[in-house]
Coordinates of N, CA, C and O and ligand atoms in Angstrom, one line a residue:
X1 N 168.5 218.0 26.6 CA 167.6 216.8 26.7 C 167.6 216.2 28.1 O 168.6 216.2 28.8
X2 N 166.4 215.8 28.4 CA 166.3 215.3 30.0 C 166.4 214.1 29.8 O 166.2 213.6 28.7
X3 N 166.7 213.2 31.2 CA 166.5 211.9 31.0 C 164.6 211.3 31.0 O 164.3 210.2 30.7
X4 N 163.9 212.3 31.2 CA 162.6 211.5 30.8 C 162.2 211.4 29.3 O 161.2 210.9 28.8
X5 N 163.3 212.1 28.6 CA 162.7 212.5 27.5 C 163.3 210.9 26.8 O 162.6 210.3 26.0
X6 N 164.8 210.4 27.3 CA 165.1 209.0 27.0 C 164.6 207.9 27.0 O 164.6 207.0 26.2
X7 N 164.2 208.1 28.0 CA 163.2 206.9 28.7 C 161.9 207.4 29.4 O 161.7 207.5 30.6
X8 N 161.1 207.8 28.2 CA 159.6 208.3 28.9 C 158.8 207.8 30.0 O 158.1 208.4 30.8
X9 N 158.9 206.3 29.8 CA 158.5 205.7 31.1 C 158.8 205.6 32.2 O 158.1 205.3 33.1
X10 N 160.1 205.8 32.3 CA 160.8 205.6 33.8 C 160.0 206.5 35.2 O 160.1 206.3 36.4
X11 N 159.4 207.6 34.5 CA 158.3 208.4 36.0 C 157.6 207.8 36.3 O 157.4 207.6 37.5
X12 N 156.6 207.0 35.2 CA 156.0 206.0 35.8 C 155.8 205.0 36.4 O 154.9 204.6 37.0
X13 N 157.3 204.5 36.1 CA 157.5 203.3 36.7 C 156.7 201.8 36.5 O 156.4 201.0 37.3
X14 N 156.5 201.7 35.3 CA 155.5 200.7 35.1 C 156.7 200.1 34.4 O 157.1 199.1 35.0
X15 N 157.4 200.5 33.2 CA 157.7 199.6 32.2 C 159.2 199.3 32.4 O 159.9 198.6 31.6
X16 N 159.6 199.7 33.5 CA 161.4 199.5 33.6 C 161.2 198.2 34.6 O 160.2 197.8 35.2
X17 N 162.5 197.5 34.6 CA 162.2 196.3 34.8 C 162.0 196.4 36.6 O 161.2 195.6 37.2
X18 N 162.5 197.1 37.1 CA 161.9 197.6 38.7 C 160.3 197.7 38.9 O 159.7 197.0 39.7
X19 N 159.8 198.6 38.3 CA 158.5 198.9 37.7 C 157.8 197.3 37.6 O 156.8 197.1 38.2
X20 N 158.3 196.4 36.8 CA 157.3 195.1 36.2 C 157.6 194.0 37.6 O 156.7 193.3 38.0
X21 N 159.0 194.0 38.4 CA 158.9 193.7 39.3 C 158.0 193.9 40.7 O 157.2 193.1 41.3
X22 N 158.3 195.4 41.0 CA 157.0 195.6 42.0 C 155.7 195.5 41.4 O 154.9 195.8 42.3
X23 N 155.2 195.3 40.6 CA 153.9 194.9 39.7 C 153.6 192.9 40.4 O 152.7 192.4 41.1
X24 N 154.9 192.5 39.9 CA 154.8 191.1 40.0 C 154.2 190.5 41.4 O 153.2 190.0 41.8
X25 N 156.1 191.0 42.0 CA 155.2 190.9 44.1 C 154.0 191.5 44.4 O 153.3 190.9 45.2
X26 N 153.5 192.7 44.0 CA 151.9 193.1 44.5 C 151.2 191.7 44.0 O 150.4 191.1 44.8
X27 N 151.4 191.3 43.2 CA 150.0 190.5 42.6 C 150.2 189.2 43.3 O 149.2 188.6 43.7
X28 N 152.2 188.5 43.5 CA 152.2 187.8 44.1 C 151.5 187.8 45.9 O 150.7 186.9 46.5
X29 N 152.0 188.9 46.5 CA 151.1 189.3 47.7 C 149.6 189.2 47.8 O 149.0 188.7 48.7
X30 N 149.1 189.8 46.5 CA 147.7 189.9 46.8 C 147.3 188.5 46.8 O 146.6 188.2 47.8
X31 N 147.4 187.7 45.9 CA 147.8 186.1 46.0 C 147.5 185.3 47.2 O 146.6 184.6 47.5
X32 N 148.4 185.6 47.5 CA 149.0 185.0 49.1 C 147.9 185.1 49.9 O 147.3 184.1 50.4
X33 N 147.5 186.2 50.1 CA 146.9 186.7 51.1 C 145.0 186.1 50.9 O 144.3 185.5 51.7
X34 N 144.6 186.3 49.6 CA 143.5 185.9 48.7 C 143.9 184.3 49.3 O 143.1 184.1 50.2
X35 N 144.5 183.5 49.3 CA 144.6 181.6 49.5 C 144.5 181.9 51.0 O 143.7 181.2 51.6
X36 N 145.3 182.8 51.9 CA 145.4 182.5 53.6 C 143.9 183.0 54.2 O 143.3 182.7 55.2
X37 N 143.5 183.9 53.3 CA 141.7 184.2 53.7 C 141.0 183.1 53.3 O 139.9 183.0 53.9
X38 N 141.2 182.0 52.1 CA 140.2 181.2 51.7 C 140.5 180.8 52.7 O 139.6 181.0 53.5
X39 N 141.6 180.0 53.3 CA 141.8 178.7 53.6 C 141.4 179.2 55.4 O 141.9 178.4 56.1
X40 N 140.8 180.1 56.2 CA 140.7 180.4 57.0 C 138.5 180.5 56.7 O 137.6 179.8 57.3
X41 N 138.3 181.3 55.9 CA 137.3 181.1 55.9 C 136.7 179.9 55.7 O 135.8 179.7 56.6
X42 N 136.7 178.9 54.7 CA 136.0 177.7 54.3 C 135.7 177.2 55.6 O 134.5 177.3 56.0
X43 N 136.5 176.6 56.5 CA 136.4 176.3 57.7 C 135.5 176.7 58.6 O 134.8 175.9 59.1
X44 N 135.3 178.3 58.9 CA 134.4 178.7 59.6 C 133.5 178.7 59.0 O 132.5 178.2 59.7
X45 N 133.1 179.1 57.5 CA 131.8 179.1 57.5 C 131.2 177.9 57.1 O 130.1 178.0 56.4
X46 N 131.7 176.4 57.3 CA 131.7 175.2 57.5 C 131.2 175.3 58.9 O 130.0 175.2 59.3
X47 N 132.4 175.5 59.7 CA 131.4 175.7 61.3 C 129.8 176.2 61.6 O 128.9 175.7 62.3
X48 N 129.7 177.2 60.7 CA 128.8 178.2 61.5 C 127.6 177.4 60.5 O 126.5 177.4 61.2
X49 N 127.5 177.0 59.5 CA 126.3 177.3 58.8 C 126.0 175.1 59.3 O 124.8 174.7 59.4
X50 N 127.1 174.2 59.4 CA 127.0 172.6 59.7 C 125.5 172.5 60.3 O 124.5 171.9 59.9
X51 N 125.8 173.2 61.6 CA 124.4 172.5 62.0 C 123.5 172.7 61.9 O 122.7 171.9 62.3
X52 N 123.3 174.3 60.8 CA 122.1 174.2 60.3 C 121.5 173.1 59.4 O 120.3 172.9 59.4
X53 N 122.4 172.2 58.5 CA 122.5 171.8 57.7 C 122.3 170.0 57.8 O 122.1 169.2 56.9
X54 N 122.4 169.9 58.7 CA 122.7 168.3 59.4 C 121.4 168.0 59.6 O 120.6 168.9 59.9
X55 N 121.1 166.8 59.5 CA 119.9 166.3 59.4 C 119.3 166.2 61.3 O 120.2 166.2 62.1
X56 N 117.9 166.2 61.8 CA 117.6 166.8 62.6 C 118.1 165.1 63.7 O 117.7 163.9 63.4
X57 N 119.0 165.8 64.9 CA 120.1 164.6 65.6 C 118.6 163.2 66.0 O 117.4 163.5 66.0
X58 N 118.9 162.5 66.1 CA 118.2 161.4 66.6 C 118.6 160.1 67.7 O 119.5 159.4 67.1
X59 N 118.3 159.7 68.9 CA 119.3 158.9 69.8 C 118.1 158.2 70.2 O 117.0 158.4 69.8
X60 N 118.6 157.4 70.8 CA 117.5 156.2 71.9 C 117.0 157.1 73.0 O 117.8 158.0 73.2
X61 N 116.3 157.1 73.6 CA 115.2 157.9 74.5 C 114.6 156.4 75.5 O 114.2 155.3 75.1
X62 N 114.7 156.9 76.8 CA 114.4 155.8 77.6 C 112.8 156.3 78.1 O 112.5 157.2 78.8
X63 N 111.6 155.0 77.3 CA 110.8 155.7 77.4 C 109.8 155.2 78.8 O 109.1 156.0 79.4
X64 N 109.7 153.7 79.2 CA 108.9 153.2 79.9 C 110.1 151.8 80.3 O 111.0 151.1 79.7
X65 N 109.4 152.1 81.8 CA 110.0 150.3 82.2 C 109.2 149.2 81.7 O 108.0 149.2 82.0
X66 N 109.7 148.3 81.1 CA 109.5 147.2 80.6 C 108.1 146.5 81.2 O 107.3 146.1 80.4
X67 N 107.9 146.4 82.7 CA 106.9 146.1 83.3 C 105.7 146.6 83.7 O 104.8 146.1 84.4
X68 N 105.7 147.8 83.2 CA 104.6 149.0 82.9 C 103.9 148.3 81.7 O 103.0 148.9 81.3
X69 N 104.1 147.4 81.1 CA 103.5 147.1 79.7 C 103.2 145.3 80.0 O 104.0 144.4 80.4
X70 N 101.6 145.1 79.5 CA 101.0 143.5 79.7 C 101.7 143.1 78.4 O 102.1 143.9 77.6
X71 N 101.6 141.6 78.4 CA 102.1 141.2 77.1 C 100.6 141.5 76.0 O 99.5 141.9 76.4
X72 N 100.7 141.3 75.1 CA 99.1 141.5 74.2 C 98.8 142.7 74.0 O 98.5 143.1 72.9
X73 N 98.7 143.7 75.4 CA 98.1 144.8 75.5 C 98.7 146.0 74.8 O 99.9 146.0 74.8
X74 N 98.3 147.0 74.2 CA 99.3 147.9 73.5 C 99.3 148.9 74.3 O 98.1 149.2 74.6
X75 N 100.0 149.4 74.8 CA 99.9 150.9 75.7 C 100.5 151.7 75.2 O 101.6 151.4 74.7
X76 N 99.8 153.2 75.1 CA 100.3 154.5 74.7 C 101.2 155.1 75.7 O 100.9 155.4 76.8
X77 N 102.2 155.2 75.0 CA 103.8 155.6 76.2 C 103.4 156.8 75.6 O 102.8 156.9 74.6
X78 N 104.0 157.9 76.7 CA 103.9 159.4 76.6 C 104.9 159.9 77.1 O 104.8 159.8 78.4
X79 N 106.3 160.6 76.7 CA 107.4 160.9 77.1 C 107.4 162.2 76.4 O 106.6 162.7 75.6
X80 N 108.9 163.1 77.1 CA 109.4 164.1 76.7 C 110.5 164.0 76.1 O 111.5 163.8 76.7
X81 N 110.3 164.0 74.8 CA 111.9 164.0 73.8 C 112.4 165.4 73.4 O 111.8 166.2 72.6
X82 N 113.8 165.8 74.0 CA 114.8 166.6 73.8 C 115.2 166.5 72.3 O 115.9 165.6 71.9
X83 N 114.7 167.8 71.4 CA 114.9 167.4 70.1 C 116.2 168.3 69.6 O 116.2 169.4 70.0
X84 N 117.7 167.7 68.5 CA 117.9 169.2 68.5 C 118.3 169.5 67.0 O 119.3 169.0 66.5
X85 N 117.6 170.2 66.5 CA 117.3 171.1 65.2 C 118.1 171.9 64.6 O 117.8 173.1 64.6
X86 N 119.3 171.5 64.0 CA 120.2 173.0 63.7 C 120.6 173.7 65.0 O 121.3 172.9 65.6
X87 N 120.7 174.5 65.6 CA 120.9 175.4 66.9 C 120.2 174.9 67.4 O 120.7 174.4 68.5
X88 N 118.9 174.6 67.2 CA 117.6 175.1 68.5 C 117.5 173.2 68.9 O 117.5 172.2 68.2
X89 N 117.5 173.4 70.5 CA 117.1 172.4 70.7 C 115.8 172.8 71.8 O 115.7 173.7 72.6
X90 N 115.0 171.9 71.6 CA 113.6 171.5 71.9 C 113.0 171.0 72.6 O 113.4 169.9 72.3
X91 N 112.1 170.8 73.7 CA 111.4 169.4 74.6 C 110.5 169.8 74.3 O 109.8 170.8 74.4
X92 N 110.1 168.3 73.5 CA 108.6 168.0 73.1 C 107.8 166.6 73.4 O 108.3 165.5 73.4
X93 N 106.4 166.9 73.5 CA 105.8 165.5 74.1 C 105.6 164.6 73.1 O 105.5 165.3 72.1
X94 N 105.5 163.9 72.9 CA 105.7 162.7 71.7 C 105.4 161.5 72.7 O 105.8 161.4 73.9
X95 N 104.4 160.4 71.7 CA 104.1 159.4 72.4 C 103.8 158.2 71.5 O 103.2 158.5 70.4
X96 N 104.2 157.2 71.6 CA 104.5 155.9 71.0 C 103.4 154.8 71.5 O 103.0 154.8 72.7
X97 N 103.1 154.0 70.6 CA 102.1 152.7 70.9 C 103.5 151.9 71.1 O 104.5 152.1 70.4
X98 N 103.3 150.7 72.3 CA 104.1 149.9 72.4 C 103.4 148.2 72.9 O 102.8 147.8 74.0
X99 N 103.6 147.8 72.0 CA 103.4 145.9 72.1 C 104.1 144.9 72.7 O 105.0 144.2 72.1
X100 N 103.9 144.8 73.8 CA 104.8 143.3 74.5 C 104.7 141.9 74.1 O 104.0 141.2 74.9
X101 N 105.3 141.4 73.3 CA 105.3 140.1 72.8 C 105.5 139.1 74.2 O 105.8 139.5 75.3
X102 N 105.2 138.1 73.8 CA 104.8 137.0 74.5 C 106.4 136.7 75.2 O 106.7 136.6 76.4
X103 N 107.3 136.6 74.0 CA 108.8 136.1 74.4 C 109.7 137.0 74.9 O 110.8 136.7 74.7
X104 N 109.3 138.3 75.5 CA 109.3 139.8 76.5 C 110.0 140.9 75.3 O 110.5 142.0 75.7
X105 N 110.1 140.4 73.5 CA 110.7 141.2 72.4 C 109.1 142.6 72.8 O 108.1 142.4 73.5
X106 N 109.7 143.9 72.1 CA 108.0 145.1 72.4 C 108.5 145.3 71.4 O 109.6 145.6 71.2
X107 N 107.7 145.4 70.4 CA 107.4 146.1 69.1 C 106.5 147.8 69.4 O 105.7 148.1 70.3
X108 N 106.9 148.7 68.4 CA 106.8 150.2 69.0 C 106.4 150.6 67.6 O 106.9 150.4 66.5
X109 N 105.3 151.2 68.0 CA 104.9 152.0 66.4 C 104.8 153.4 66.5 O 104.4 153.8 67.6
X110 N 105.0 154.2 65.6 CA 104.7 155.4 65.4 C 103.1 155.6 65.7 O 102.2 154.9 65.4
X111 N 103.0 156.6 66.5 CA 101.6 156.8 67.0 C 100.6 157.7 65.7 O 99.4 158.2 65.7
X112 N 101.6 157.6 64.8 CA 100.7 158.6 63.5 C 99.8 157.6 62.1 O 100.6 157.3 61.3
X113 N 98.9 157.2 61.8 CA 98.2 156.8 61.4 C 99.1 156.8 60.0 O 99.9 157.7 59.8
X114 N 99.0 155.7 59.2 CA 99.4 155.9 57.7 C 99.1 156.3 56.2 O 99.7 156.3 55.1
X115 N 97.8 156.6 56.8 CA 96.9 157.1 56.0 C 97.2 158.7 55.5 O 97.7 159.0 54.5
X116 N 96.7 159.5 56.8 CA 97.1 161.1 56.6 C 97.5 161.7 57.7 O 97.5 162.9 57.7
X117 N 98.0 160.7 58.9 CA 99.3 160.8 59.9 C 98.1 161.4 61.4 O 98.5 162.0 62.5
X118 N 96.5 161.1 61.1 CA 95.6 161.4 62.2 C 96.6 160.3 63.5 O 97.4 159.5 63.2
X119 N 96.2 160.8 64.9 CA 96.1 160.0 65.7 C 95.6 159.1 65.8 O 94.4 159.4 65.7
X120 N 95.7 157.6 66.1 CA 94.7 156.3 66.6 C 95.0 155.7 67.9 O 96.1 155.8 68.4
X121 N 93.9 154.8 68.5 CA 93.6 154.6 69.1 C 93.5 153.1 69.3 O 93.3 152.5 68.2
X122 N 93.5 152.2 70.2 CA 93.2 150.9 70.9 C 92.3 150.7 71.0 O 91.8 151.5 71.8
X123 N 91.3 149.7 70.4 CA 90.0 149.3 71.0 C 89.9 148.1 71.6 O 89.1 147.4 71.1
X124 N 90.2 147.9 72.3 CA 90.6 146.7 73.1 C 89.4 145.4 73.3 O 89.8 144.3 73.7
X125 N 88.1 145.7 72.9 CA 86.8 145.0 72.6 C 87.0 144.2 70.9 O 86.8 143.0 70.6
X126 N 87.3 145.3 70.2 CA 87.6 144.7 68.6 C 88.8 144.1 68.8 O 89.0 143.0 68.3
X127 N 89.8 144.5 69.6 CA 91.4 144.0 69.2 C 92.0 144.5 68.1 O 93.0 144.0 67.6
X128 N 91.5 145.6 67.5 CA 92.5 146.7 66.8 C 92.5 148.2 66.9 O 91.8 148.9 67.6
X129 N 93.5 148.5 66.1 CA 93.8 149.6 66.5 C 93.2 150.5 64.9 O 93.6 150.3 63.8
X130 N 92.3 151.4 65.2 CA 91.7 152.4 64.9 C 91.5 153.6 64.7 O 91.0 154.2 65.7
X131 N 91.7 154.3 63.3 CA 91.6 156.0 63.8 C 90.7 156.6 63.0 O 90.4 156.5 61.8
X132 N 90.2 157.3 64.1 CA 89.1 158.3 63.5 C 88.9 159.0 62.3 O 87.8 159.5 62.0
X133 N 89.9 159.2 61.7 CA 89.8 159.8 60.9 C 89.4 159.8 59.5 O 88.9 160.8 58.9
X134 N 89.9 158.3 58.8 CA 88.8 157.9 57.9 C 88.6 156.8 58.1 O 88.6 156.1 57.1
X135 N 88.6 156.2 59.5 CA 88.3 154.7 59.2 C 89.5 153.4 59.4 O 89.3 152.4 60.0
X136 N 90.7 153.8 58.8 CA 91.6 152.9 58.6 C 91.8 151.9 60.2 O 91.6 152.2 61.3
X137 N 92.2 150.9 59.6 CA 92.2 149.7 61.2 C 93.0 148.9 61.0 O 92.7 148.3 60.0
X138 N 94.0 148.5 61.6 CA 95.1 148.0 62.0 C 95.0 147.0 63.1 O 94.6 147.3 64.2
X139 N 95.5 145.6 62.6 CA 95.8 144.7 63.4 C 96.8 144.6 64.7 O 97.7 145.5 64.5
X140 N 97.1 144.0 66.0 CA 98.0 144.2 67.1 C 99.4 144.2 66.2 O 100.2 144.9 66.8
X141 N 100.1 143.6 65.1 CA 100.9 143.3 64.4 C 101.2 144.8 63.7 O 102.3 145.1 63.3
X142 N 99.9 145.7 63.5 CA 100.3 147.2 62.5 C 99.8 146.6 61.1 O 100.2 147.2 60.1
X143 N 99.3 145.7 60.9 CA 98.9 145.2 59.8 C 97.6 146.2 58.9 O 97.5 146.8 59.9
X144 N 97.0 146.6 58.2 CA 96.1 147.4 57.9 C 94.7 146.0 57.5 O 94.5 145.3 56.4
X145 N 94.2 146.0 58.3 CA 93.1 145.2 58.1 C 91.4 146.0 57.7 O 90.3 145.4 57.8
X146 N 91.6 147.6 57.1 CA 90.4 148.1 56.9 C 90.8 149.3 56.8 O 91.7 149.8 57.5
X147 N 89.8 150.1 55.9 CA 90.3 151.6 55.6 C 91.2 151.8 54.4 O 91.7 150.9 53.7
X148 N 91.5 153.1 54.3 CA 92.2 153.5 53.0 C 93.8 153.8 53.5 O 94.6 154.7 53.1
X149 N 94.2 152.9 54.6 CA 95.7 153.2 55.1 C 96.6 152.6 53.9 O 96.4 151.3 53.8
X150 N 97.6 153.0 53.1 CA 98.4 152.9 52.6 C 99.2 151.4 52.3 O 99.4 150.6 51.3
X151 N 99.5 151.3 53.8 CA 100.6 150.5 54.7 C 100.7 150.2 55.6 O 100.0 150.8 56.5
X152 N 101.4 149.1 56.1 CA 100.8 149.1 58.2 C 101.6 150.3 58.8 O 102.2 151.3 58.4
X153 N 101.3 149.7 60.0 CA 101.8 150.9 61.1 C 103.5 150.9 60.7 O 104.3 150.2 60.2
X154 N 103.4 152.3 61.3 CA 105.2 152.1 61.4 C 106.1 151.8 62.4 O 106.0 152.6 63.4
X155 N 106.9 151.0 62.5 CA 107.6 150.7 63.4 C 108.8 151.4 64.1 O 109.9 151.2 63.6
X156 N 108.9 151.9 64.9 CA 110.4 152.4 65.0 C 111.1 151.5 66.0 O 110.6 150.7 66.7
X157 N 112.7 151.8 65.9 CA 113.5 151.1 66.0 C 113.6 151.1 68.2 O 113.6 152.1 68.9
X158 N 113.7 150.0 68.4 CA 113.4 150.0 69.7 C 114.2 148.8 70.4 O 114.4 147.7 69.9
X159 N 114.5 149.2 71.8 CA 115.6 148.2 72.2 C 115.1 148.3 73.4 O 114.4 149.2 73.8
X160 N 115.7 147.0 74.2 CA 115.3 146.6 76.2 C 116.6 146.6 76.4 O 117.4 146.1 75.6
X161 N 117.0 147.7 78.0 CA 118.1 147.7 78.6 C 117.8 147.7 80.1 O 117.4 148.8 80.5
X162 N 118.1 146.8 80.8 CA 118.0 147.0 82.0 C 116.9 147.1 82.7 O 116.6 147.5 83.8
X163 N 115.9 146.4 81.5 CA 114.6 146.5 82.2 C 113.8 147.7 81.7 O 112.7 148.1 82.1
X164 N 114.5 148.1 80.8 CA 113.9 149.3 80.5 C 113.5 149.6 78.5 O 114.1 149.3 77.5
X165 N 112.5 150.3 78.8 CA 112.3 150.5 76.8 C 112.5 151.7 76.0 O 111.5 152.4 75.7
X166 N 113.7 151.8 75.5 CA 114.5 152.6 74.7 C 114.0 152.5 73.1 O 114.1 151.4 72.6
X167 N 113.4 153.7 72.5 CA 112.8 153.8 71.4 C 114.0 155.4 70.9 O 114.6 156.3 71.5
X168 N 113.8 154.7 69.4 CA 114.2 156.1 68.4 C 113.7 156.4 67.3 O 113.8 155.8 66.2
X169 N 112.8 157.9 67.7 CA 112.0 158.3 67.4 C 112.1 158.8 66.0 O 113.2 159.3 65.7
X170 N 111.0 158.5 65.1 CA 111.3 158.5 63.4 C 110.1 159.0 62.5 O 109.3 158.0 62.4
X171 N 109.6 160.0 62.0 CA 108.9 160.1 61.4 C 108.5 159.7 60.0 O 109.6 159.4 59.5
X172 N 107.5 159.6 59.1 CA 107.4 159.2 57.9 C 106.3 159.6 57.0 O 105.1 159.7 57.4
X173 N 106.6 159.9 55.7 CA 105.7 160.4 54.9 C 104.3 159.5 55.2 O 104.1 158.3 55.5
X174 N 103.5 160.3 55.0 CA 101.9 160.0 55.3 C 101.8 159.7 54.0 O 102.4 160.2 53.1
X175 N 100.8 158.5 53.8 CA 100.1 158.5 52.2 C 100.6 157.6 50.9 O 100.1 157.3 49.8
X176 N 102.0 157.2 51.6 CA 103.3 156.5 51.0 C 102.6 155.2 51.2 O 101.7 155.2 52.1
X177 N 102.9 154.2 50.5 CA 102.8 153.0 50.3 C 104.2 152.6 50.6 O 104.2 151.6 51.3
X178 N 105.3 153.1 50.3 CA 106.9 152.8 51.1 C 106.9 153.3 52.2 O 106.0 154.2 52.3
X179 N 107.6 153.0 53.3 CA 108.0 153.7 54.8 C 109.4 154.9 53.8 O 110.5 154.4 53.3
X180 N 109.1 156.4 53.6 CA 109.8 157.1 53.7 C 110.0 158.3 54.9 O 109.3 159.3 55.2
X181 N 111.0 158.0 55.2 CA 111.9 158.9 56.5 C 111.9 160.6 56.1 O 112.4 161.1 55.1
X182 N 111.2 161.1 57.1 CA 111.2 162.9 56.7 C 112.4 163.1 57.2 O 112.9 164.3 57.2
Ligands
FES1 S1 94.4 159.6 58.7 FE1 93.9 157.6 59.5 S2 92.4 156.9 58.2 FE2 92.9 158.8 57.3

C-alpha cells in the first residue's frame, strides 16, 4: 500500500492543512495587492480625468481704464479673455457693454441679447439699447422696454481697482425668464 493511497489528496495538495494554508496567503496576497492598486489608482485617475470635469475656470479680467468711459454713455469694451476649458486653454475676443454711473459705480452687461443671445447695439439718439434681431430694446439700466426679450440685460459681476475695470465674464441661457449660468 502507498502512502497516496492513505491520503489521496496529499499530491494535490489542496486538502492537507499546508495545502488550505497556501490557498489562504495566495488569496490573502492577492488581496493586498487588489487594495495597494486601488488605492494608487483612484488618485490618478482623479488627477487625469479633474480637469476635464471642473466647471469652465472663471477670474476678473482687467478690461478698460476707468476714464476711457463718459458717465451716461455705454461703451462697447473689446478685450482678449484667456479661457481655460478642461486641458485646453484659449484666447478669445469677448466684448462687454459697460455704464458709468454718475457716482463713478460702472454697471457691465453681457453683450448677448436675452431674447436669443443676437448681438446689440447703442442708439444713442433713442437712448436705448437695441438688437436687430427681433426688435427687443432695453433701457441704459438693461431694463427690457420693447420686444419679445425675456428679461433685462445681464449683468456681470464687475469691480474698479486702481483706476481700472475688472469684469467676470458669465454667460446665460438665452430665452429664460431667470438669469441661468451655462
Ligand atoms: S435675439 Fe434679440 S430680440 Fe431676438
Amino acid at each position: 500500500m502507498s502512502a497516496s493511497d492513505l491520503h489521496p489528496s496529499d499530491a494535490s495538495g489542496l486538502s492537507t492543512p499546508a495545502g488550505t494554508r497556501r490557498r489562504f496567503f495566495q488569496w490573502v496576497t492577492s488581496a493586498a495587492a487588489g487594495l495597494i492598486g486601488l488605492s494608487l489608482a483612484i488618485p490618478l485617475v482623479g488627477y487625469v480625468i479633474s480637469p476635464a470635469l471642473k466647471r469652465r475656470a472663471q477670474s476678473w479680467v482687467d478690461v478698460a481704464a476707468l476714464d476711457e468711459l463718459s458717465v451716461g454713455k455705454p461703451k462697447q469694451v473689446d478685450y482678449v479673455a484667456t479661457v481655460q476649458d478642461g486641458y485646453l486653454e484659449t484666447k478669445t475676443q469677448k466684448a462687454v457693454w459697460a455704464v458709468k454711473q454718475a457716482d463713478g459705480q460702472v454697471t457691465v452687461f453681457s453683450p448677448m441679447c436675452t431674447h436669443l443671445g443676437c448681438g446689440y447695439h447703442w442708439n444713442e439718439g433713442e437712448q436705448k439699447f437695441k438688437c436687430p434681431c427681433h426688435g427687443s430694446v432695453f433701457d441704459l439700466s438693461g431694463r427690457v422696454v420693447g420686444g419679445p426679450a425675456p428679461r433685462p440685460l445681464d449683468a456681470l459681476p464687475s469691480k474698479t481697482e486702481n483706476g481700472r475695470l475688472l469684469v467676470m465674464y458669465k454667460e446665460f441661457k438665452s430665452g429664460a425668464t431667470g438669469q441661468v449660468e451655462l
